[in-house]
Every structure is written in structure tokens, then in C-alpha cells.
Short mmCIF file of C-alpha atoms and ligand atoms in Angstrom, two decimals:
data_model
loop_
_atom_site.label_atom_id
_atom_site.label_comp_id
_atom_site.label_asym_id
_atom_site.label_seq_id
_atom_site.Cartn_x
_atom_site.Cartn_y
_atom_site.Cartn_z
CA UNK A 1 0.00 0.00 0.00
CA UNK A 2 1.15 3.56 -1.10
CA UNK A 3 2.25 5.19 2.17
CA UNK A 4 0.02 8.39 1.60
CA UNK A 5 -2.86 6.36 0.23
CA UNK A 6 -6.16 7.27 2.07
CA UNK A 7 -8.91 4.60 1.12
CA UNK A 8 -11.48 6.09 2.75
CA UNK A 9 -11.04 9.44 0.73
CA UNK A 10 -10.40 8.19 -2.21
CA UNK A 11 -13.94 5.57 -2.03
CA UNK A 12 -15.45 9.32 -1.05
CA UNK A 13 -13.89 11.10 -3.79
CA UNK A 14 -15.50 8.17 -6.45
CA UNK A 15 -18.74 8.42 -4.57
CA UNK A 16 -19.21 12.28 -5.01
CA UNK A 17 -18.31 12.23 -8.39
CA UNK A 18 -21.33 9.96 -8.74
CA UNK A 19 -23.60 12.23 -6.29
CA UNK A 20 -22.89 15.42 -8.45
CA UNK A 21 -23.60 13.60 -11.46
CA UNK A 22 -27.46 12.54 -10.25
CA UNK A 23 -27.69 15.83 -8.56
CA UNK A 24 -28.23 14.00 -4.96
CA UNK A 25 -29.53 16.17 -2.33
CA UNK A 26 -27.58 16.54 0.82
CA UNK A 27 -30.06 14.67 3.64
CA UNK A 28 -29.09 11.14 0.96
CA UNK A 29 -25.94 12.33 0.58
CA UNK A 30 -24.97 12.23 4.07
CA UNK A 31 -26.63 8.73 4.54
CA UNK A 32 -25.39 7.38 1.31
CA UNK A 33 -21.42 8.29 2.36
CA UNK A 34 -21.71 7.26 6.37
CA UNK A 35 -21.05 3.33 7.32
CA UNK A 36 -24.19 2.06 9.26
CA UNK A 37 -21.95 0.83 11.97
CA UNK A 38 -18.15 0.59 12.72
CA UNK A 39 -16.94 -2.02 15.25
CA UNK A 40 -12.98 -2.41 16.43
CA UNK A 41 -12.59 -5.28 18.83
CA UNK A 42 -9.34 -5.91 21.26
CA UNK A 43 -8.03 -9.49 20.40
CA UNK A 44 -5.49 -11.04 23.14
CA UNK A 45 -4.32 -13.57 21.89
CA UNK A 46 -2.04 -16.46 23.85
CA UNK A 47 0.90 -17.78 21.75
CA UNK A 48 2.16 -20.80 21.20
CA UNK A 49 5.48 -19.58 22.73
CA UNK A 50 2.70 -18.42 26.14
CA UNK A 51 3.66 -14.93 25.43
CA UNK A 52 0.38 -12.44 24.74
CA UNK A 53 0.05 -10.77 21.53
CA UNK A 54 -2.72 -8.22 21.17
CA UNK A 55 -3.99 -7.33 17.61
CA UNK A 56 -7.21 -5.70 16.90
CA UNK A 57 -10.41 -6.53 14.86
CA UNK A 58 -12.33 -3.85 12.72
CA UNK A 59 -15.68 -4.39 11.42
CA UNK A 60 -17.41 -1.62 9.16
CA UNK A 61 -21.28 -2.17 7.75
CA UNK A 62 -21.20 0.33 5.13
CA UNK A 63 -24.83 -0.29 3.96
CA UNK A 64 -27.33 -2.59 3.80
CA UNK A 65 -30.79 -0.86 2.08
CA UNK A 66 -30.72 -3.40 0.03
CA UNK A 67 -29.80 -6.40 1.53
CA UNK A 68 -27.70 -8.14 4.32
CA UNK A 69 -23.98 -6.21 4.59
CA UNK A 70 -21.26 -8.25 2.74
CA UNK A 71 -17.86 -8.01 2.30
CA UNK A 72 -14.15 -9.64 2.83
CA UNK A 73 -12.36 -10.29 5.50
CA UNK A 74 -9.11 -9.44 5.65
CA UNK A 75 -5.37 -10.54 7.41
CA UNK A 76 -2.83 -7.99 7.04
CA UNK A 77 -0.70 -6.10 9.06
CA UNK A 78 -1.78 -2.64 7.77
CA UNK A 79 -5.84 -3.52 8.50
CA UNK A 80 -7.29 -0.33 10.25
CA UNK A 81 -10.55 1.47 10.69
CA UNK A 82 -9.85 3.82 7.73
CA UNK A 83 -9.19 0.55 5.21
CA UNK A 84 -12.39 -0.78 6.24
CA UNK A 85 -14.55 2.09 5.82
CA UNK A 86 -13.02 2.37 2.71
CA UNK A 87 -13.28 -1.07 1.48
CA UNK A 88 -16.86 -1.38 3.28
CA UNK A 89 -18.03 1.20 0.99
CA UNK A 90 -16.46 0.22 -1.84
CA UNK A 91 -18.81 -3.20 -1.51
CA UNK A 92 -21.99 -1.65 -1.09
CA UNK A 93 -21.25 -0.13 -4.78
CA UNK A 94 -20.24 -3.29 -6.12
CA UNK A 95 -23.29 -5.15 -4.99
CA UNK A 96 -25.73 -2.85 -6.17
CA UNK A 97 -23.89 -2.19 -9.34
CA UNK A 98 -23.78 -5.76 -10.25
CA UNK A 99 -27.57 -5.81 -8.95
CA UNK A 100 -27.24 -8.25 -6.27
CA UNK A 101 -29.79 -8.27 -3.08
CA UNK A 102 -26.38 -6.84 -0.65
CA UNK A 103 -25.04 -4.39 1.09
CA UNK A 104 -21.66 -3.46 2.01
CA UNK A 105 -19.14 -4.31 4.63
CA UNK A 106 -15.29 -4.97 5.09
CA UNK A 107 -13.33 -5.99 8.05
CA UNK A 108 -10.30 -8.09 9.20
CA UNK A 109 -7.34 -8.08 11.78
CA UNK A 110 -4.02 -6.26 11.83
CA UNK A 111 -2.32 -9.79 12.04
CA UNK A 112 0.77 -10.73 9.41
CA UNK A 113 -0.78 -14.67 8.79
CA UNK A 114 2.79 -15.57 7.90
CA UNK A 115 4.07 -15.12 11.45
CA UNK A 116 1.21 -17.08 13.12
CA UNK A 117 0.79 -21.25 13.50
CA UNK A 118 -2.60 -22.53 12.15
CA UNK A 119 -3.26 -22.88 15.56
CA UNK A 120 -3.08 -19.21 16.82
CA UNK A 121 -4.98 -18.23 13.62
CA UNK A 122 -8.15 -20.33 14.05
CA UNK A 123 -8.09 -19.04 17.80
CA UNK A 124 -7.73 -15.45 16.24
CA UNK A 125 -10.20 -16.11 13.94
CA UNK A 126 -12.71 -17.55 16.29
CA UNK A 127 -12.46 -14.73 18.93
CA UNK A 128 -13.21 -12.61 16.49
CA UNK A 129 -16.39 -13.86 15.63
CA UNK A 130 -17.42 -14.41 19.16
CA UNK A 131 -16.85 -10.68 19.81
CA UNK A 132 -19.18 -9.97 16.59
CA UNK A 133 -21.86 -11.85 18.72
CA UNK A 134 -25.41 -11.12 16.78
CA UNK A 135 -23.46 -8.72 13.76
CA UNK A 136 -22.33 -11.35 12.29
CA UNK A 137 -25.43 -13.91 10.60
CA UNK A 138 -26.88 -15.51 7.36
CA UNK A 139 -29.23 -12.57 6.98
CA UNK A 140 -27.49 -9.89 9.28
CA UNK A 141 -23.35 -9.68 7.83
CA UNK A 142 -21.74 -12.48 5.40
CA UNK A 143 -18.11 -12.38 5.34
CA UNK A 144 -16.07 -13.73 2.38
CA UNK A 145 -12.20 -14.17 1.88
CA UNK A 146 -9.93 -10.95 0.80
CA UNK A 147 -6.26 -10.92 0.94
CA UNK A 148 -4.77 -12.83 3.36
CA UNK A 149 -7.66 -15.24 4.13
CA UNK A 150 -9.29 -18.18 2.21
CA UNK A 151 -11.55 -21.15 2.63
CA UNK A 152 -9.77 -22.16 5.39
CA UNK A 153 -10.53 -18.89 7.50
CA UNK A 154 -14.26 -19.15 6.06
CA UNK A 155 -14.39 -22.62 7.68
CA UNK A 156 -13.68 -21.15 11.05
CA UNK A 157 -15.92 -18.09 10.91
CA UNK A 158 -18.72 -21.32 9.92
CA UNK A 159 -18.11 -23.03 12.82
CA UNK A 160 -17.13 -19.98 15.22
CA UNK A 161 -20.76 -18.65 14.86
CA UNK A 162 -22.10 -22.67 14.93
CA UNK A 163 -20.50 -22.70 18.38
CA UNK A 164 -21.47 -19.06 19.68
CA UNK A 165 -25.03 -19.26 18.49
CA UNK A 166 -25.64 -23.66 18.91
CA UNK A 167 -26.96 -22.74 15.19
CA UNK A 168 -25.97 -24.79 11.98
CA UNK A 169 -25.98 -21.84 9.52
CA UNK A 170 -23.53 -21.97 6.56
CA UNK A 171 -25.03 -18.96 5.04
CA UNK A 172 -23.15 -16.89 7.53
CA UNK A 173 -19.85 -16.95 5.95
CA UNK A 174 -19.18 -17.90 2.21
CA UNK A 175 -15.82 -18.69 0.09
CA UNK A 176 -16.55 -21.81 2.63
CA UNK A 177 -14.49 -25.44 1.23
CA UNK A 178 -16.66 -27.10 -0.68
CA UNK A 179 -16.92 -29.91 2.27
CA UNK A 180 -18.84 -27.62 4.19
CA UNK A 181 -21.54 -25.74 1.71
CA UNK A 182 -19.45 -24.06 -0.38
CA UNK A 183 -19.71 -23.10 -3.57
CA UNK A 184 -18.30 -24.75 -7.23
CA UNK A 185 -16.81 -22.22 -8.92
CA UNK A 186 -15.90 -19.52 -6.04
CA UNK A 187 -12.53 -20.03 -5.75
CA UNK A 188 -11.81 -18.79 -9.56
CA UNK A 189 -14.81 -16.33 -9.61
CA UNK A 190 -13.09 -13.33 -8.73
CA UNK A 191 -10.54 -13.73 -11.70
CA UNK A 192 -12.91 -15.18 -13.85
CA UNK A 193 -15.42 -12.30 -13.87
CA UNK A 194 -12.46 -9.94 -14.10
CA UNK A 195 -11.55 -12.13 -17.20
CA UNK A 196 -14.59 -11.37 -18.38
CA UNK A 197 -14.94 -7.73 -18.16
CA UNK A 198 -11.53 -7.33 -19.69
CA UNK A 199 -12.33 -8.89 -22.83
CA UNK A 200 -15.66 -6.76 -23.20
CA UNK A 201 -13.33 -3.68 -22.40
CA UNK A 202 -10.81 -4.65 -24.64
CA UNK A 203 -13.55 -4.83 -27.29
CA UNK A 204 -14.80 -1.50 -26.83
CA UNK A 205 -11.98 -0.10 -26.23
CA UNK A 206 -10.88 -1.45 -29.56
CA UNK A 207 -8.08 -3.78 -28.78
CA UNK A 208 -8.36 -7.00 -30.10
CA UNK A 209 -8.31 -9.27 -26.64
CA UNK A 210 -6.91 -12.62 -28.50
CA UNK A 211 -3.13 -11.59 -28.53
CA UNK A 212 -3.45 -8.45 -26.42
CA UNK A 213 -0.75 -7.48 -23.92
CA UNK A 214 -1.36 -7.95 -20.53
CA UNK A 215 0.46 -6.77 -17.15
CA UNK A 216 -1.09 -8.29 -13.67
CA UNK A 217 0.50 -7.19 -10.58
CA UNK A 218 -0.64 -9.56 -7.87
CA UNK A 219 -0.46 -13.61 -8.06
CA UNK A 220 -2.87 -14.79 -5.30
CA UNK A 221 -6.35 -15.83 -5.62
CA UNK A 222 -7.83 -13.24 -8.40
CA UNK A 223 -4.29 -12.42 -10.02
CA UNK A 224 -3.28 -16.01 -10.30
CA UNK A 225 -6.98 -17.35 -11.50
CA UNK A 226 -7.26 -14.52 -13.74
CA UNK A 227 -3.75 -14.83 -15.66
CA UNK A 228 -5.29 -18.40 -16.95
CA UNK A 229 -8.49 -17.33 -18.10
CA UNK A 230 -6.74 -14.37 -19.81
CA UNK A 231 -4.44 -16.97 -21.15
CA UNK A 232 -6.86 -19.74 -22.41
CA UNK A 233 -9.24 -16.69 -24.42
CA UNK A 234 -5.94 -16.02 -26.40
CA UNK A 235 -4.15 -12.76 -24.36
CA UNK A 236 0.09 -12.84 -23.89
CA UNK A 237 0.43 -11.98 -20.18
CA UNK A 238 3.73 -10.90 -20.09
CA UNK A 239 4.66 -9.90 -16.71
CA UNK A 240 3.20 -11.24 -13.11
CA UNK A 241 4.40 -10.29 -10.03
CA UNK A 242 3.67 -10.91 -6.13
CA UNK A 243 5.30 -9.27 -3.11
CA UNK A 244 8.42 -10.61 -3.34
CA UNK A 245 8.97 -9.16 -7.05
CA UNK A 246 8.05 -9.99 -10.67
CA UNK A 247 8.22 -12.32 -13.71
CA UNK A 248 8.18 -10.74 -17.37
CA UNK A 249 8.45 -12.37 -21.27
CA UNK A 250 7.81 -10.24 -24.13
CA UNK A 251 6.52 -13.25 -25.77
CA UNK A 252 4.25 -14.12 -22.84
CA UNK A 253 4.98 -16.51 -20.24
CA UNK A 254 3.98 -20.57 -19.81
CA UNK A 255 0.78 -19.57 -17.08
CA UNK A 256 -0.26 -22.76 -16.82
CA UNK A 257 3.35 -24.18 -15.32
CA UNK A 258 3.89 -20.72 -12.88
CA UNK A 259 0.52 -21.46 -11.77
CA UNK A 260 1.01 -25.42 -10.91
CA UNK A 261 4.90 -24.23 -9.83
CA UNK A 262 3.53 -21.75 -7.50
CA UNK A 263 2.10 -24.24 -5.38
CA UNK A 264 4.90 -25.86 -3.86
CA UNK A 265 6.81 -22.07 -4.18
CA UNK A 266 6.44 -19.58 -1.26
CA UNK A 267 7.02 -16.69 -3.88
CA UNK A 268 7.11 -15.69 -7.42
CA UNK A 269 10.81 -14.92 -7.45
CA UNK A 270 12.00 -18.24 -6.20
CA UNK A 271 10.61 -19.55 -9.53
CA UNK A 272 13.78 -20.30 -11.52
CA UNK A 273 14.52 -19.81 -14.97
CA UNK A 274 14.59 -23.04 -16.28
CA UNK A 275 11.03 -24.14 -15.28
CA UNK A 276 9.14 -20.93 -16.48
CA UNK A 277 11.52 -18.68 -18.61
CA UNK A 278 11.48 -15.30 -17.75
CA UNK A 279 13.68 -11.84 -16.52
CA UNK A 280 12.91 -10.70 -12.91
CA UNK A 281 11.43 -7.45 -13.27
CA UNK A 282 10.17 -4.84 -9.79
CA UNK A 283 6.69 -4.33 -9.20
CA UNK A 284 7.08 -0.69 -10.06
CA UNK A 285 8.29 -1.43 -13.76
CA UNK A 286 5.74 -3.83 -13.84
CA UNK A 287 3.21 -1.35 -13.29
CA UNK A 288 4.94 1.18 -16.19
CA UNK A 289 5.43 -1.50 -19.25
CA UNK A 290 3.87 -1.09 -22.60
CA UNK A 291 1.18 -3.21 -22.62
CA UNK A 292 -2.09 -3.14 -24.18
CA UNK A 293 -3.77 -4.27 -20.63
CA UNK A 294 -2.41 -3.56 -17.28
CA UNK A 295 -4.40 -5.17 -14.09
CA UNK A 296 -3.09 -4.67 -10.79
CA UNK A 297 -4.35 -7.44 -8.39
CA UNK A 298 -2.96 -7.19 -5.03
CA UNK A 299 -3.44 -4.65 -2.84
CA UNK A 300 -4.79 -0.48 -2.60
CA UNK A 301 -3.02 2.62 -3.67
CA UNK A 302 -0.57 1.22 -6.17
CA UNK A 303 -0.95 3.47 -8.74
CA UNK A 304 -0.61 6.62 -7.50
CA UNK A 305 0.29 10.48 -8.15
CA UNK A 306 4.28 9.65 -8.23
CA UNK A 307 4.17 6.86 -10.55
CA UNK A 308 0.91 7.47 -12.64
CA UNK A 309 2.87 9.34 -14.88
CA UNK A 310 5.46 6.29 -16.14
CA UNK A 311 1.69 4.22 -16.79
CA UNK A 312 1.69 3.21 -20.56
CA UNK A 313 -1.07 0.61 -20.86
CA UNK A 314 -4.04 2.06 -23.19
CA UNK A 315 -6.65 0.05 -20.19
CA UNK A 316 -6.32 -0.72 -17.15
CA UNK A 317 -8.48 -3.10 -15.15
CA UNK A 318 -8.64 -2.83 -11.63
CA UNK A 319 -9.11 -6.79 -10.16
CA UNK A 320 -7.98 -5.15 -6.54
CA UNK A 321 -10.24 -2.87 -4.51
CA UNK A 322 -8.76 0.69 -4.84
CA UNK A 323 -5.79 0.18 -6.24
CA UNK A 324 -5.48 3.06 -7.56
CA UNK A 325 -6.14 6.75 -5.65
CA UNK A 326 -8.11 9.41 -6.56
CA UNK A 327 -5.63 11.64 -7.77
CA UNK A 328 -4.07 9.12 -10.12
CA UNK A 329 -7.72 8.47 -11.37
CA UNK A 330 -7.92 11.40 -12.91
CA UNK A 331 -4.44 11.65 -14.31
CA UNK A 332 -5.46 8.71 -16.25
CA UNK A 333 -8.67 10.18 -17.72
CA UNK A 334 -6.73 13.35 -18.23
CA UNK A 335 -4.19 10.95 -21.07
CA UNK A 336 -6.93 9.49 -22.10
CA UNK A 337 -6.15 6.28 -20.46
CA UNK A 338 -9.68 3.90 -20.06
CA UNK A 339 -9.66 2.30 -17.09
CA UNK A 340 -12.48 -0.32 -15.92
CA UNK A 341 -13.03 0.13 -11.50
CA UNK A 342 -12.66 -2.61 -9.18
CA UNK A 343 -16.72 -2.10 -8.28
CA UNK A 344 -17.40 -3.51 -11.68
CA UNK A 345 -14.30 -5.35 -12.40
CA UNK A 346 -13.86 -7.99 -9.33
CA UNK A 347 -17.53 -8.45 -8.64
CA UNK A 348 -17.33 -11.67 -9.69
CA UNK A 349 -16.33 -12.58 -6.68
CA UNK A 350 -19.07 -11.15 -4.66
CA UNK A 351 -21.30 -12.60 -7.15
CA UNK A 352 -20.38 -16.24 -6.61
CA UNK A 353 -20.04 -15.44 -3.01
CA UNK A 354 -24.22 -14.79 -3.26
CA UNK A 355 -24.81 -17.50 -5.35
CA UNK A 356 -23.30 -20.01 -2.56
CA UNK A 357 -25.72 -17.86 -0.03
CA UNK A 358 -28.44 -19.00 -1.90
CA UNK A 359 -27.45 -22.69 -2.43
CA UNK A 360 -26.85 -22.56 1.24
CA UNK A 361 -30.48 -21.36 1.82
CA UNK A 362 -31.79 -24.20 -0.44
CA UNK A 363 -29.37 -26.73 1.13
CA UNK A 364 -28.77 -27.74 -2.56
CA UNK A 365 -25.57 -27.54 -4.86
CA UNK A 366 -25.98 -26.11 -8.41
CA UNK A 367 -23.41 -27.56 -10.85
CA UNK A 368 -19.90 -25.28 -11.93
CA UNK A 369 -21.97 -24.80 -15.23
CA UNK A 370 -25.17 -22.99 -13.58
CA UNK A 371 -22.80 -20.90 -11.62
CA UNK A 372 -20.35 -19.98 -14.27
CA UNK A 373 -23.57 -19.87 -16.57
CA UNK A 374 -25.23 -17.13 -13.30
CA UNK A 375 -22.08 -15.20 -12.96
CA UNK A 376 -22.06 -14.93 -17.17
CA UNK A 377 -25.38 -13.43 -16.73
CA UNK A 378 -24.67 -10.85 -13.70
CA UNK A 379 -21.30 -9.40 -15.11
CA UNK A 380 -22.43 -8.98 -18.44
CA UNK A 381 -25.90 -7.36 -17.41
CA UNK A 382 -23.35 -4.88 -14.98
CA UNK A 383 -21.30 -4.09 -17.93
CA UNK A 384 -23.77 -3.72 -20.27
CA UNK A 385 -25.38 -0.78 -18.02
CA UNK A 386 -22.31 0.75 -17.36
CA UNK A 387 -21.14 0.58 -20.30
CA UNK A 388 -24.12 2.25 -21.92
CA UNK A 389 -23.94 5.09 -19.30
CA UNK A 390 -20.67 5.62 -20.07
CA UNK A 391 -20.71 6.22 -23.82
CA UNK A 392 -24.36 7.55 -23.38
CA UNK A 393 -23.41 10.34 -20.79
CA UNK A 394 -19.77 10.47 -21.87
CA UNK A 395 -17.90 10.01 -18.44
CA UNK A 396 -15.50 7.63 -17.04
CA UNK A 397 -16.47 3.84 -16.95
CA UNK A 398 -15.65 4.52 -12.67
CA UNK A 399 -18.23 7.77 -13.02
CA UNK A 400 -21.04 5.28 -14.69
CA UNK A 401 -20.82 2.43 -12.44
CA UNK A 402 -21.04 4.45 -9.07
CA UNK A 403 -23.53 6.64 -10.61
CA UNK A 404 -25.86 2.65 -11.64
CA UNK A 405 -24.87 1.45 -8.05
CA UNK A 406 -26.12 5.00 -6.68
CA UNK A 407 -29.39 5.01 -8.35
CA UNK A 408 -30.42 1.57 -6.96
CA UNK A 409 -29.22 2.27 -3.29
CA UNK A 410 -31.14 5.48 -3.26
CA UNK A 411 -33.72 4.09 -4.75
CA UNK A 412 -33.45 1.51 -1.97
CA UNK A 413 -33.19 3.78 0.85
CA UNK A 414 -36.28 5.91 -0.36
CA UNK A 415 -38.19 3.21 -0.28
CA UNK A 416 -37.43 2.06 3.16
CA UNK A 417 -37.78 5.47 4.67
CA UNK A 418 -35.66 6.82 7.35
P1 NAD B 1 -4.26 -12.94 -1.95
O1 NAD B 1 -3.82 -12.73 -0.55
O2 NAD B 1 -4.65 -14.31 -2.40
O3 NAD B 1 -3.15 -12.41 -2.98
C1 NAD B 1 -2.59 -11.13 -2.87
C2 NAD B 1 -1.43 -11.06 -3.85
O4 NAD B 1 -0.86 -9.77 -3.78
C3 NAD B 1 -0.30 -12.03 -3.53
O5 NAD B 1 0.26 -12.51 -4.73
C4 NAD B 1 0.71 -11.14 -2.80
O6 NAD B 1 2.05 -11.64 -2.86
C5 NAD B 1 0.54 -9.88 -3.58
N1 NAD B 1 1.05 -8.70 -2.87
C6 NAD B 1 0.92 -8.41 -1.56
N2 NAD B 1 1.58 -7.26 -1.27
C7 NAD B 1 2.08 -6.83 -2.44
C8 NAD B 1 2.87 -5.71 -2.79
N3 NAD B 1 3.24 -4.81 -1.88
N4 NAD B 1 3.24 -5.59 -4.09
C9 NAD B 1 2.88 -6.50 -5.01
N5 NAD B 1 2.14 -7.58 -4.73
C10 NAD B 1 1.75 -7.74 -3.46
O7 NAD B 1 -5.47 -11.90 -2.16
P2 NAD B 1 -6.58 -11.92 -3.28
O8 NAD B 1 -7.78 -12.60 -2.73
O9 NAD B 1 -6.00 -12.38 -4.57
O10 NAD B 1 -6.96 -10.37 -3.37
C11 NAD B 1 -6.22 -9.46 -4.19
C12 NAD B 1 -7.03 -8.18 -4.35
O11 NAD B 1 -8.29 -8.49 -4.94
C13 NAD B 1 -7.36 -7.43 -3.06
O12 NAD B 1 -7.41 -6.05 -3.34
C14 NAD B 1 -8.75 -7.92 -2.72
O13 NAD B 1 -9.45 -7.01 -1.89
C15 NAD B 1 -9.33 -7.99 -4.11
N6 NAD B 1 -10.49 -8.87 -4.24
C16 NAD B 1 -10.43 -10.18 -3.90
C17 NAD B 1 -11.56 -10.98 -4.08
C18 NAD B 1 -11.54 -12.46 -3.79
O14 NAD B 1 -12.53 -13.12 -4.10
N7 NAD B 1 -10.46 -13.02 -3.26
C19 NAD B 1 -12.74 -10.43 -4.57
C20 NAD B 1 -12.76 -9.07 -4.92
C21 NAD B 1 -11.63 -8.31 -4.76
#
């Protein structure tokens, strides 16, 4: 994360760009932009070696007008308040502007997962939800994996909230292991739907997205998922990176053996030469090559006003929430440069996420085809509408989908009443 990066100003800064353009008054205005409820939670925590480690827990219901509040949850060292308000209300965009019955929340603790045992994370993981108490719940505040956590951590919040509230409810929690209720398909849904949206960009934008040059900072969940879709419809990624650095090929690079390599490797740059060629390359000239496409995937604020300048992709994609800040934004409109936000982008994720809500509810499981077939159907009705608004109002592709997801939380909260 970009040292000055604010996430909560920037998610504001999107959000009133939106307001201006529907001419919201300033009673919704002031609703729209405030979370519901913020939560931060102490969290002692015993360690293996008996010595006490306190981190902290942050919960943030942005919204939920239309629908229970959903959104990650997150382990990294840099979690605070200000990231989840942020991130919370980044979510209640995304679900409404891929039209899903949600809200918006975001959450997580200020733990480094690297430098805990399994053991001290479940514990972690558990208090946590205990604290929650009645927040959490299948139709109160769903929490999904975001960086740091996975199925694993899902599995825990599951059966933390079975235990706390003696209630079998697998609807609380989703990005759950398939053993226990979750979904086919989640897993690769986040890069898959970002997949998707690139290609439609890439067609309106007028690059051709068989053979197109792609850039994806990030090689976790979405950026890893993502690079093989991209791959398979016909795109050269040329560079990947992770946190410890970068891979890059002008002629693109094998995917499919990085991707099987990087499960028994702890980092991209431990991948040697001879399995997947390549030249090491930083994350920051990753970031400035000359490609047609350039997704970051990892975390916020990496584009940004000191670096936007050496950008050189004609699109970029944003599969990471806020990854890139407000002033950077508009640097890129300013060249001209198209760029697809993460409330459109990565909803695929969130999408799948509801879809194993509702198998849940149904106690049934849908086949990988109905849910690919589902998500299809969501992320192309999302772009569709904001890519309509876009052309039809001329403004930013980031200006049309918070002004959709706008209109239908309004609309929501008029409805309701105050
Ligand atoms: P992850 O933890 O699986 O992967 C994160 C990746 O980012 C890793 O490759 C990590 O090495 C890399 N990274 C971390 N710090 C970095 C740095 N300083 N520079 C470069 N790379 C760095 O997380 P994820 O689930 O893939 O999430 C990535 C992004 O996508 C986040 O912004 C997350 O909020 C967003 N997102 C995730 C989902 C989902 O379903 N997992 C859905 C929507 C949005």
C-alpha cells in the first residue's frame, strides 16, 4: 500500500463524483457516504510460545438498504478502521452495481498470517467472531475471503458462529471449502469475472483481446486465476508479479506451469529460470510496461500520483479494490487512459459469493456450469449498463458504475424510509 494512500477518501472522492452527477440532495448524501456501523474489537491472543500478543479486529457495515452487509475479511498487518470504511463502501457499490440483493461491509485483523501457527490463527479467527456476537449472521453480515484469508478462515468463521449461536448456519460466511456448503466455482470467480470484463473492455476499447498485452500485478487468488483465463481466451500476459517481485516475457509466459509451480513455491521470485523462462522485473516497472492491458491485483493505492505518470497501458483493469487513488484516477482520464473500476471489475467474486448464499439457503448444490452460466449473466448485465452510461453520458467507466450502483441504493433507501 502507497504510504500516503487514504482509502477512505479516495472511495469518497468516487462516490461524489457519482452524487454530483445525479444531482443528490444533501439529507441522501450524508446517509449514502456514512457506514451504518463501525466495530474495532481488542483481540489477546495467547501464543504458542505463552507470550500475549494483542492485535485488533475492525468491522465496518457500510450499507445494507438493500440487503444483508457483505464483504471480505481481511489478514494484514496494515488492517485499520480507515481501510475498512473504505473497502466497506467500496462493496456496497459493487453489490448494487452488479444488482445483487447486498449491502456493504469490510473488516479483518491487523495480524501478518505468515508469522502465526494454524493454531493461533483459528483461535484469532474464532475470537473474532465471538466478539461480533449477533453482527455477524446468514441474513445480518456475510463475510467472504480478501487478501490474506481463504476457505480455510471461512471454515472457522462457519463453525465460530455454529459454536457461539448452537446454530448450523452456513449462510453466515461464504468462500466456505466445498466440504462444508461451499460453492463450485468460487474459488476462480473473482478472476474469472475480471476475465470477463476485460475482454468486453478490450472490445470497446478497440483492442483486439486474443493476442493483447497484458500486465497483472498480484499472483494470489484473483491475479493467479485470472492470468489463466486471460491466457486460455488467447491474451500474452507478459509480466506477473507478487510481493516478493516480478516475472516478465515479451513473448508471454507458460501460465499454466507458474501457476502449478507456485504451489509448492512460497514466492514468485524463487521460480527459476529453467522451469518458467522469464527476466525478474520490480513491481514498479511492472506497473509502467507497454502493454495493451495492465491489471493490478494485489493490494490499494498502487498506482498513485508519483508513478501514474510512467503508466503506458491504453486500459487498465482494476481486479484489486482501490488500487489506484483518486488523484491518479484522474491523471489517467486526463491521457486518455480507459480504465475499468474494481466495483465492476472484481464483482465476480461477490457474485459467486451470493450465489453459494443461496445454495446454502436451499441446502442444494448447483453444478460449476449454472454458476459460471449465473455469474455470465450478472457481469455482463453490470457491464452492459455501465457501459451504456458511459458512452451515453460520456464520463468515465468509474463515473457510470457508481452513478448505476447510486441510483439503486437510493432508490433503496427511499423506499425504506428513514
Ligand atoms: P491474496 O492474498 O490471495 O493475494 C494477494 C497477492 O498480492 C499475492 O500474490 C501477494 O504476494 C501480492 N502482494 C501483496 N503485497 C504486495 C505488494 N506490496 N506488491 C505487489 N504484490 C503484493 O489476495 P486476493 O484474494 O488475490 O486479493 C487481491 C485483491 O483483490 C485485493 O485487493 C482484494 O481485496 C481484491 N479482491 C479479492 C476478491 C476475492 O474473491 N479473493 C474479490 C474481490 C476483490
Amino acid at each position: 500500500m502507497h504510504g500516503e494512500h487514504d482509502p477512505r477518501e479516495c472511495s469518497e472522492n468516487f462516490l461524489s463524483g457519482a452524487l454530483d452527477l445525479l444531482e443528490v440532495d444533501d439529507e441522501l448524501r450524508h446517509l449514502l457516504r456514512g457506514p451504518f456501523r463501525e466495530v474495532a474489537l481488542e483481540l489477546p491472543l495467547r501464543r504458542d510460545d505463552d507470550s500475549l500478543s494483542v492485535f485488533h479486529g475492525y468491522r465496518v457495515q457500510h450499507d445494507h438498504s438493500r440487503g444483508p452487509f457483505k464483504g471480505g475479511f481481511r489478514f494484514h498487518p496494515e488492517m485499520d478502521m480507515d481501510h475498512s470504511r473504505g473497502l466497506a463502501s467500496v462493496m456496497t457499490w459493487k453489490t448494487a452495481v452488479v444488482d445483487i440483493p447486498m449491502g456493504g461491509a469490510k473488516g479483518g485483523i491487523d495480524c501478518d498470517p505468515s508469522e502465526l501457527s494454524r493454531g493461533e490463527l483459528e483461535t484469532l479467527t474464532k475470537r473474532f467472531v465471538q466478539k461480533l456476537g449477533p453482527l455477524l449472521g446468514p441474513d445480518v453480515d456475510i463475510p467472504a475471503p480478501d487478501v490474506g484469508t481463504g476457505p480455510r478462515e471461512m471454515a472457522w468463521i462457519y463453525a465460530g458462529y455454529a459454536r457461539t449461536h448452537e446454530m448450523d448456519a452456513p449462510g453466515v460466511v461464504t468462500g466456505k471449502p466445498l466440504e462444508l456448503g461451499g460453492s463450485l466455482g468460487r474459488t476462480e470467480a473473482t478472476g474469472r469475472g475480471v476475465a470477463m470484463v476485460t475482454e468486453w473492455a478490450c472490445e470497446a476499447e478497440g483492442i483486439d483481446p486474443e493476442g493483447a498485452t497484458v500486465a497483472i500485478q498480484g499472483f494470489g487468488n484473483v491475479g493467479s486465476h485470472l492470468a489463466r483465463f486471460l491466457d486460455d481466451l488467447g491474451a500474452t500476459v507478459v509480466a506477473v508479479s507478487d510481493v516478493g517481485g516480478g516475472l516478465h516475457r515479451d513473448d508471454g509466459l507458460d501460465v499454466e506451469t507458474l501457476f502449478r509451480q507456485m504451489n509448492v513455491e512460497d514466492s514468485i521470485d524463487t521460480v527459476v529460470e529453467s522451469d518458467v523462462p522469464h527476466d525478474s522485473i520490480s513491481n514498479e516497472e511492472l506497473l509502467a510496461l507497454d502493454v495493451d492491458v495492465l491489471i493490478p491485483a494485489a493490494l490499494e493505492g498502487v498506482i498513485h500520483g508519483d508513478n501514474v505518470d510512467d503508466v503506458r497501458a491504453d486500459l487498465v483493469v482494476e481486479a484489486a479494490n482501490l488500487p489506484t487513488t483518486c488523484d491518479a484516477d484522474r491523471a489517467l482520464a486526463e491521457r486518455g487512459i480507459s480504465l475499468v473500476p474494481d466495483i465492476l471489475a472484481n464483482a465476480g467474486g461477490v457474485t459467486v459469493s451470493y450465489l453459494e448464499w443461496v445454495q446454502n439457503r436451499q441446502r442444494y448444490r448447483w453444478s460449476e456450469e449454472r454458476v459460471n452460466g449465473e455469474l455470465r449473466d450478472f457481469m455482463r448485465e453490470a457491464w452492459e449498463d455501465v457501459s451504456e452510461r458511459a458512452s451515453g453520458e460520456d464520463v468515465t467507466y468509474r463515473r457510470a458504475a457508481y452513478a448505476t450502483a447510486v441510483e439503486r441504493v437510493r432508490e433503496a433507501t427511499r423506499l425504506r424510509g428513514f
